[in-house]
XYZ file of C-alpha atoms in Angstrom:
384
model
C 11.401 -46.063 -27.774
C 8.186 -48.017 -27.502
C 7.321 -50.606 -30.128
C 5.416 -48.586 -32.774
C 3.239 -51.620 -33.474
C 2.126 -51.975 -29.842
C -1.367 -50.676 -29.034
C -1.581 -47.254 -27.428
C -1.855 -47.439 -23.608
C -5.228 -46.386 -22.249
C -6.679 -46.477 -18.706
C -7.451 -50.009 -17.488
C -5.156 -51.614 -20.067
C -2.495 -53.981 -18.711
C 1.086 -54.299 -19.934
C 4.273 -56.230 -19.338
C 7.638 -54.476 -19.121
C 11.124 -55.736 -18.441
C 12.354 -54.878 -14.973
C 15.146 -52.654 -16.282
C 12.455 -50.475 -17.907
C 11.596 -49.147 -14.469
C 14.606 -46.888 -15.002
C 12.899 -45.511 -18.114
C 9.862 -44.646 -15.988
C 12.036 -42.854 -13.436
C 13.895 -40.950 -16.161
C 10.646 -39.923 -17.871
C 9.215 -38.594 -14.610
C 12.358 -36.631 -13.877
C 12.285 -35.096 -17.360
C 8.751 -33.923 -16.624
C 10.003 -32.099 -13.532
C 9.038 -34.618 -10.858
C 11.162 -35.408 -7.827
C 10.873 -39.182 -7.636
C 10.451 -40.493 -4.090
C 10.810 -44.210 -3.513
C 12.081 -46.858 -1.104
C 15.748 -46.977 -0.203
C 17.858 -48.224 2.676
C 18.934 -45.712 5.320
C 20.247 -46.467 8.823
C 19.083 -50.055 8.908
C 15.549 -49.534 7.594
C 13.686 -49.173 4.314
C 12.516 -45.559 4.143
C 11.202 -43.178 1.485
C 13.614 -40.680 -0.044
C 14.589 -39.215 -3.388
C 15.838 -41.769 -5.892
C 17.550 -41.367 -9.257
C 18.437 -44.913 -10.303
C 16.862 -48.321 -9.841
C 20.044 -49.188 -7.968
C 18.817 -46.855 -5.210
C 15.967 -49.305 -4.527
C 16.315 -52.032 -1.841
C 16.922 -54.736 -4.454
C 17.401 -58.131 -2.831
C 16.333 -56.988 0.643
C 13.328 -57.749 2.804
C 12.276 -56.940 6.361
C 11.296 -59.073 9.335
C 8.708 -57.431 11.582
C 6.942 -58.269 14.810
C 5.771 -56.366 17.862
C 8.568 -53.946 18.752
C 10.940 -55.573 16.268
C 12.245 -54.641 12.805
C 15.214 -56.203 11.003
C 16.500 -56.084 7.443
C 17.368 -59.383 5.855
C 18.848 -60.453 2.539
C 16.511 -62.216 0.144
C 17.517 -65.156 -2.008
C 16.475 -63.284 -5.153
C 16.831 -59.804 -6.646
C 13.301 -58.601 -6.001
C 12.919 -54.820 -6.256
C 9.985 -54.517 -3.833
C 10.232 -57.682 -1.732
C 9.513 -56.086 1.634
C 6.496 -54.836 3.608
C 6.551 -51.204 4.865
C 9.086 -49.287 6.943
C 8.848 -46.464 9.498
C 8.177 -43.753 6.915
C 4.811 -43.107 5.320
C 3.927 -40.839 2.407
C 2.230 -38.560 4.928
C 5.527 -36.811 5.595
C 5.608 -35.445 2.021
C 1.954 -34.375 1.940
C 1.604 -33.165 5.544
C 5.184 -32.141 6.475
C 6.397 -32.735 10.059
C 7.488 -29.077 10.279
C 5.948 -26.314 8.171
C 6.443 -22.553 8.306
C 3.109 -20.741 8.158
C 4.648 -17.293 7.934
C 7.135 -14.809 9.370
C 6.778 -11.397 10.935
C 9.679 -9.002 10.405
C 10.034 -5.542 11.891
C 9.511 -2.852 9.277
C 10.070 0.583 10.710
C 7.531 1.190 13.454
C 5.496 -1.905 12.583
C 5.775 -5.455 11.330
C 5.453 -7.025 7.924
C 3.811 -10.463 7.673
C 5.516 -12.634 5.055
C 3.683 -15.716 3.812
C 5.803 -18.500 2.277
C 5.540 -18.233 -1.500
C 7.676 -21.145 -2.679
C 5.834 -23.379 -5.162
C 4.854 -26.779 -3.777
C 7.226 -29.650 -4.587
C 6.250 -31.817 -7.533
C 6.564 -35.397 -6.311
C 6.211 -38.761 -8.004
C 5.689 -41.504 -5.413
C 7.094 -44.866 -6.487
C 6.232 -47.984 -4.497
C 2.955 -46.977 -2.844
C 1.280 -50.041 -1.306
C -2.456 -50.710 -1.224
C -2.796 -49.793 2.446
C -0.913 -46.565 1.763
C -3.196 -45.636 -1.125
C -6.111 -46.030 1.290
C -4.215 -43.893 3.829
C -3.713 -41.105 1.284
C -7.429 -41.226 0.476
C -8.181 -40.880 4.199
C -5.870 -37.863 4.469
C -7.647 -36.370 1.442
C -10.920 -36.551 3.400
C -9.330 -35.025 6.486
C -7.594 -32.103 4.764
C -9.774 -31.517 1.697
C -13.111 -33.240 2.309
C -14.787 -30.708 4.576
C -15.703 -27.038 4.408
C -12.180 -25.991 5.437
C -9.474 -27.085 3.015
C -5.810 -27.126 4.017
C -4.120 -25.174 1.178
C -0.661 -26.646 1.772
C -1.916 -30.212 1.656
C -4.091 -29.499 -1.375
C -1.243 -27.900 -3.350
C 1.087 -30.829 -2.638
C -1.569 -33.482 -3.223
C -2.764 -32.167 -6.573
C 0.722 -32.419 -8.042
C 1.428 -36.029 -7.011
C 2.058 -38.759 -9.578
C 1.270 -42.102 -7.926
C 2.881 -45.412 -8.885
C 1.502 -48.210 -6.741
C 3.214 -51.555 -6.211
C 1.029 -54.495 -5.187
C 2.338 -56.493 -2.265
C 4.107 -59.789 -2.837
C 5.201 -59.943 0.817
C 3.054 -59.688 3.941
C 4.899 -58.410 6.993
C 4.649 -59.991 10.408
C 2.486 -57.122 11.642
C 0.411 -56.569 8.483
C -3.368 -57.002 8.713
C -4.632 -55.066 5.691
C -6.584 -58.065 4.382
C -8.884 -58.016 7.404
C -9.316 -54.239 7.099
C -10.293 -54.467 3.422
C -7.367 -52.255 2.398
C -5.072 -54.717 0.641
C -3.065 -56.383 -0.652
C -4.743 -55.518 -3.976
C -4.280 -51.839 -4.826
C -7.514 -49.832 -5.115
C -8.213 -47.386 -7.963
C -6.569 -43.993 -7.666
C -2.959 -44.542 -8.712
C -1.695 -43.425 -12.107
C 0.086 -46.755 -12.571
C -0.191 -50.024 -10.630
C 2.803 -52.373 -10.780
C 2.946 -56.024 -9.819
C 6.424 -57.521 -9.634
C 6.785 -61.020 -11.025
C 10.048 -62.975 -11.194
C 11.152 -61.639 -14.587
C 8.967 -58.614 -15.283
C 6.573 -55.959 -14.027
C 2.904 -56.144 -14.927
C 1.622 -52.571 -15.264
C -2.035 -51.574 -15.058
C -2.831 -48.109 -16.387
C -4.919 -46.183 -13.881
C -5.274 -42.711 -15.433
C -4.793 -40.783 -18.658
C -1.650 -39.322 -17.139
C -0.330 -42.817 -16.487
C -1.190 -43.838 -20.037
C 0.740 -40.878 -21.444
C 3.815 -41.824 -19.439
C 3.648 -45.478 -20.482
C 3.365 -44.520 -24.160
C 7.109 -43.861 -24.189
C 8.121 -47.081 -22.422
C 8.967 -50.295 -24.326
C 6.196 -52.711 -23.458
C 4.083 -55.658 -24.554
C 0.462 -56.480 -23.785
C 0.074 -58.609 -20.662
C -0.918 -62.210 -21.324
C -3.606 -64.243 -19.630
C -0.813 -66.114 -17.830
C 0.466 -62.780 -16.503
C -2.973 -61.893 -15.146
C -3.353 -65.280 -13.503
C 0.091 -64.919 -11.900
C -0.841 -61.505 -10.500
C -4.046 -62.790 -8.915
C -2.283 -65.844 -7.495
C 0.400 -63.642 -5.933
C -2.181 -61.360 -4.317
C -4.107 -64.328 -2.943
C -0.917 -65.804 -1.455
C -0.046 -62.468 0.154
C -3.517 -62.182 1.680
C -3.155 -65.654 3.215
C 0.257 -64.766 4.689
C -0.855 -61.807 6.834
C 0.951 -61.727 10.167
C -2.070 -60.307 12.031
C -5.817 -59.990 11.631
C -8.564 -57.888 13.184
C -12.234 -58.687 13.552
C -13.938 -55.433 12.554
C -17.504 -56.638 13.161
C -19.457 -53.827 14.843
C -16.118 -52.432 16.042
C -17.131 -48.826 16.899
C -20.038 -50.031 19.054
C -17.783 -52.593 20.748
C -15.316 -49.924 21.809
C -17.955 -47.385 22.843
C -19.650 -49.813 25.216
C -16.319 -50.819 26.761
C -14.836 -47.432 27.624
C -14.326 -48.588 31.221
C -13.028 -52.043 30.341
C -10.158 -53.183 32.624
C -8.021 -53.873 29.552
C -7.351 -50.143 29.176
C -5.585 -50.089 32.524
C -3.638 -53.229 31.664
C -2.241 -51.797 28.454
C -1.495 -48.494 30.225
C 0.904 -50.356 32.513
C 3.042 -51.081 29.437
C 2.484 -47.952 27.342
C 5.333 -45.413 27.474
C 3.122 -42.681 25.907
C 6.065 -41.987 23.596
C 3.860 -41.282 20.569
C 5.798 -43.588 18.221
C 2.539 -45.138 17.002
C 1.166 -41.770 15.931
C 4.410 -40.673 14.254
C 4.671 -43.776 12.037
C 0.918 -44.032 11.375
C 0.092 -43.041 7.770
C -3.205 -41.392 8.789
C -2.576 -39.659 12.143
C -2.719 -35.974 11.317
C -2.668 -34.034 14.611
C -0.474 -30.961 14.821
C 0.278 -27.989 17.030
C 1.187 -24.416 16.137
C 4.122 -22.630 17.776
C 5.378 -19.054 17.646
C 9.118 -18.459 17.930
C 11.097 -15.235 17.850
C 14.637 -13.928 18.116
C 16.009 -12.163 21.185
C 16.048 -8.732 19.537
C 12.330 -8.660 18.768
C 12.886 -8.042 15.052
C 11.735 -11.397 13.752
C 9.126 -14.024 14.611
C 7.820 -17.142 12.896
C 4.695 -19.260 13.192
C 5.437 -22.979 12.708
C 3.153 -25.979 12.419
C 4.555 -29.229 13.848
C 3.253 -32.757 14.146
C 1.802 -33.464 17.557
C 0.475 -36.576 19.267
C -2.505 -37.339 21.486
C -0.065 -39.255 23.695
C 1.573 -36.061 24.998
C 0.186 -34.296 28.060
C 0.496 -30.942 26.269
C -1.930 -32.087 23.573
C -4.975 -31.513 25.784
C -3.477 -28.836 28.030
C -6.425 -26.554 28.829
C -7.019 -24.040 31.618
C -3.860 -24.937 33.524
C -3.854 -28.735 33.224
C -4.011 -31.557 30.676
C -7.460 -33.068 30.236
C -6.152 -36.611 29.633
C -3.516 -37.031 32.319
C -3.228 -40.821 32.541
C -1.666 -43.230 30.046
C -4.944 -45.151 30.165
C -6.932 -42.132 28.991
C -4.470 -41.305 26.221
C -4.215 -44.825 24.817
C -7.987 -45.224 24.937
C -8.415 -41.912 23.128
C -6.028 -42.955 20.365
C -7.499 -46.399 19.797
C -11.166 -45.395 19.985
C -10.586 -42.420 17.686
C -8.686 -44.546 15.178
C -11.220 -47.387 15.074
C -14.517 -45.807 16.167
C -15.073 -42.037 16.222
C -13.073 -41.612 12.997
C -16.109 -43.142 11.269
C -18.306 -40.347 12.608
C -15.881 -37.644 11.516
C -14.761 -38.898 8.124
C -16.937 -41.862 7.156
C -14.128 -44.402 7.317
C -11.820 -46.175 9.726
C -8.609 -44.374 10.601
C -6.642 -47.635 10.416
C -5.464 -49.231 7.163
C -3.822 -52.324 8.664
C -0.222 -51.459 7.776
C 1.025 -52.672 11.187
C 3.541 -49.858 11.674
C 2.206 -48.958 15.125
C 2.842 -52.535 16.272
C 6.332 -52.844 14.787
C 7.597 -49.493 16.019
C 6.097 -49.580 19.527
C 9.107 -49.947 21.867
C 7.176 -52.391 24.065
C 5.324 -54.161 21.251
C 1.760 -53.130 22.099
C -0.499 -54.653 19.454
C -3.814 -52.923 18.732
C -5.200 -56.098 17.118
C -4.482 -57.939 20.370
C -6.094 -55.189 22.444
C -9.266 -55.232 20.356
C -9.415 -59.032 20.526
C -9.011 -58.970 24.315
C -11.891 -56.512 24.699
C -14.043 -58.537 22.312
C -13.414 -61.778 24.230
C -14.761 -60.257 27.457
C -17.344 -57.915 25.948
C -20.193 -57.530 28.456
C -18.458 -59.596 31.135
C -18.430 -58.240 34.666
C -14.875 -57.598 35.897
C -13.712 -59.927 38.677
C -13.383 -57.049 41.119
C -17.047 -56.104 40.637
C -18.234 -59.717 41.094
C -16.531 -59.800 44.463
């Protein structure tokens, strides 16, 4: 039990807990009916899945990332969260890759439409990074911020308990510092953890987080703890593997829609859609109807889709964006420019996943920099 003499946790208070007490947090969440989702190692990568014990976490592991490259590597310590981000994002639990919208079953001479009635899962996310908190906020604007609210997303989102972990490691493809999305976690999480060598420093973000921490053995954080947290965040910001100059970025891209760089990157792009699948904010989907051969059953299914497929813009007998150039340009300009017009924010949080998991290592920070370097220049072919 918690020290009865310790002050009661309240929002914005900061505490120190022993690392083993993270198990107490997991146990308390499970007793409250949450399915705890956190980082674990599967098939050579750190992914998000259900966890029960702190031993499920990637303790003592880190990742090495660069364009088109991801490798796990042993650390020299027993850090719980000493890695960047893997191929999974929290999007897959809030906006599922495959979702049944309903079934039609033959009922006598007609059909009965059956809407899924299962209650939404009750998730607790453990290990959410700063860039990912920003990504969840962006998805909130997409699915709940306009006049048409997605009921599935809303039901899942409202039940989430968020435990953020501030980054102590910057990956080789991370550039959140230049996007203003990290490494310091923004408000919004119920609890914010910072891992130091011997303990976790826990900032209470909400009343719900305070109630959970009330049952955890703890001590008030010291001034030395606070200084150590800020020093760690500053070191992580300096260690970013990439950076992006966001100055007047939407206007830069809009006035360079015919820049020769688009054709150059198209020569490499496989239009595989990996970048959109691993992106924590890409939200595009398609809707399919499937049925059995007897005509007694049919189902409407929503699936993730990508603007890199030709089917995505298939209209009136042909795809609108047929070339790799057109599809890559659409993705990048939507992510970094027109997203602002739609949702009032950038669609990129600087997590670097699209760079790491691109099979040919295409780097959007490099593409933007190349366009910026020759902004307004007349292509060589036109000068001749």
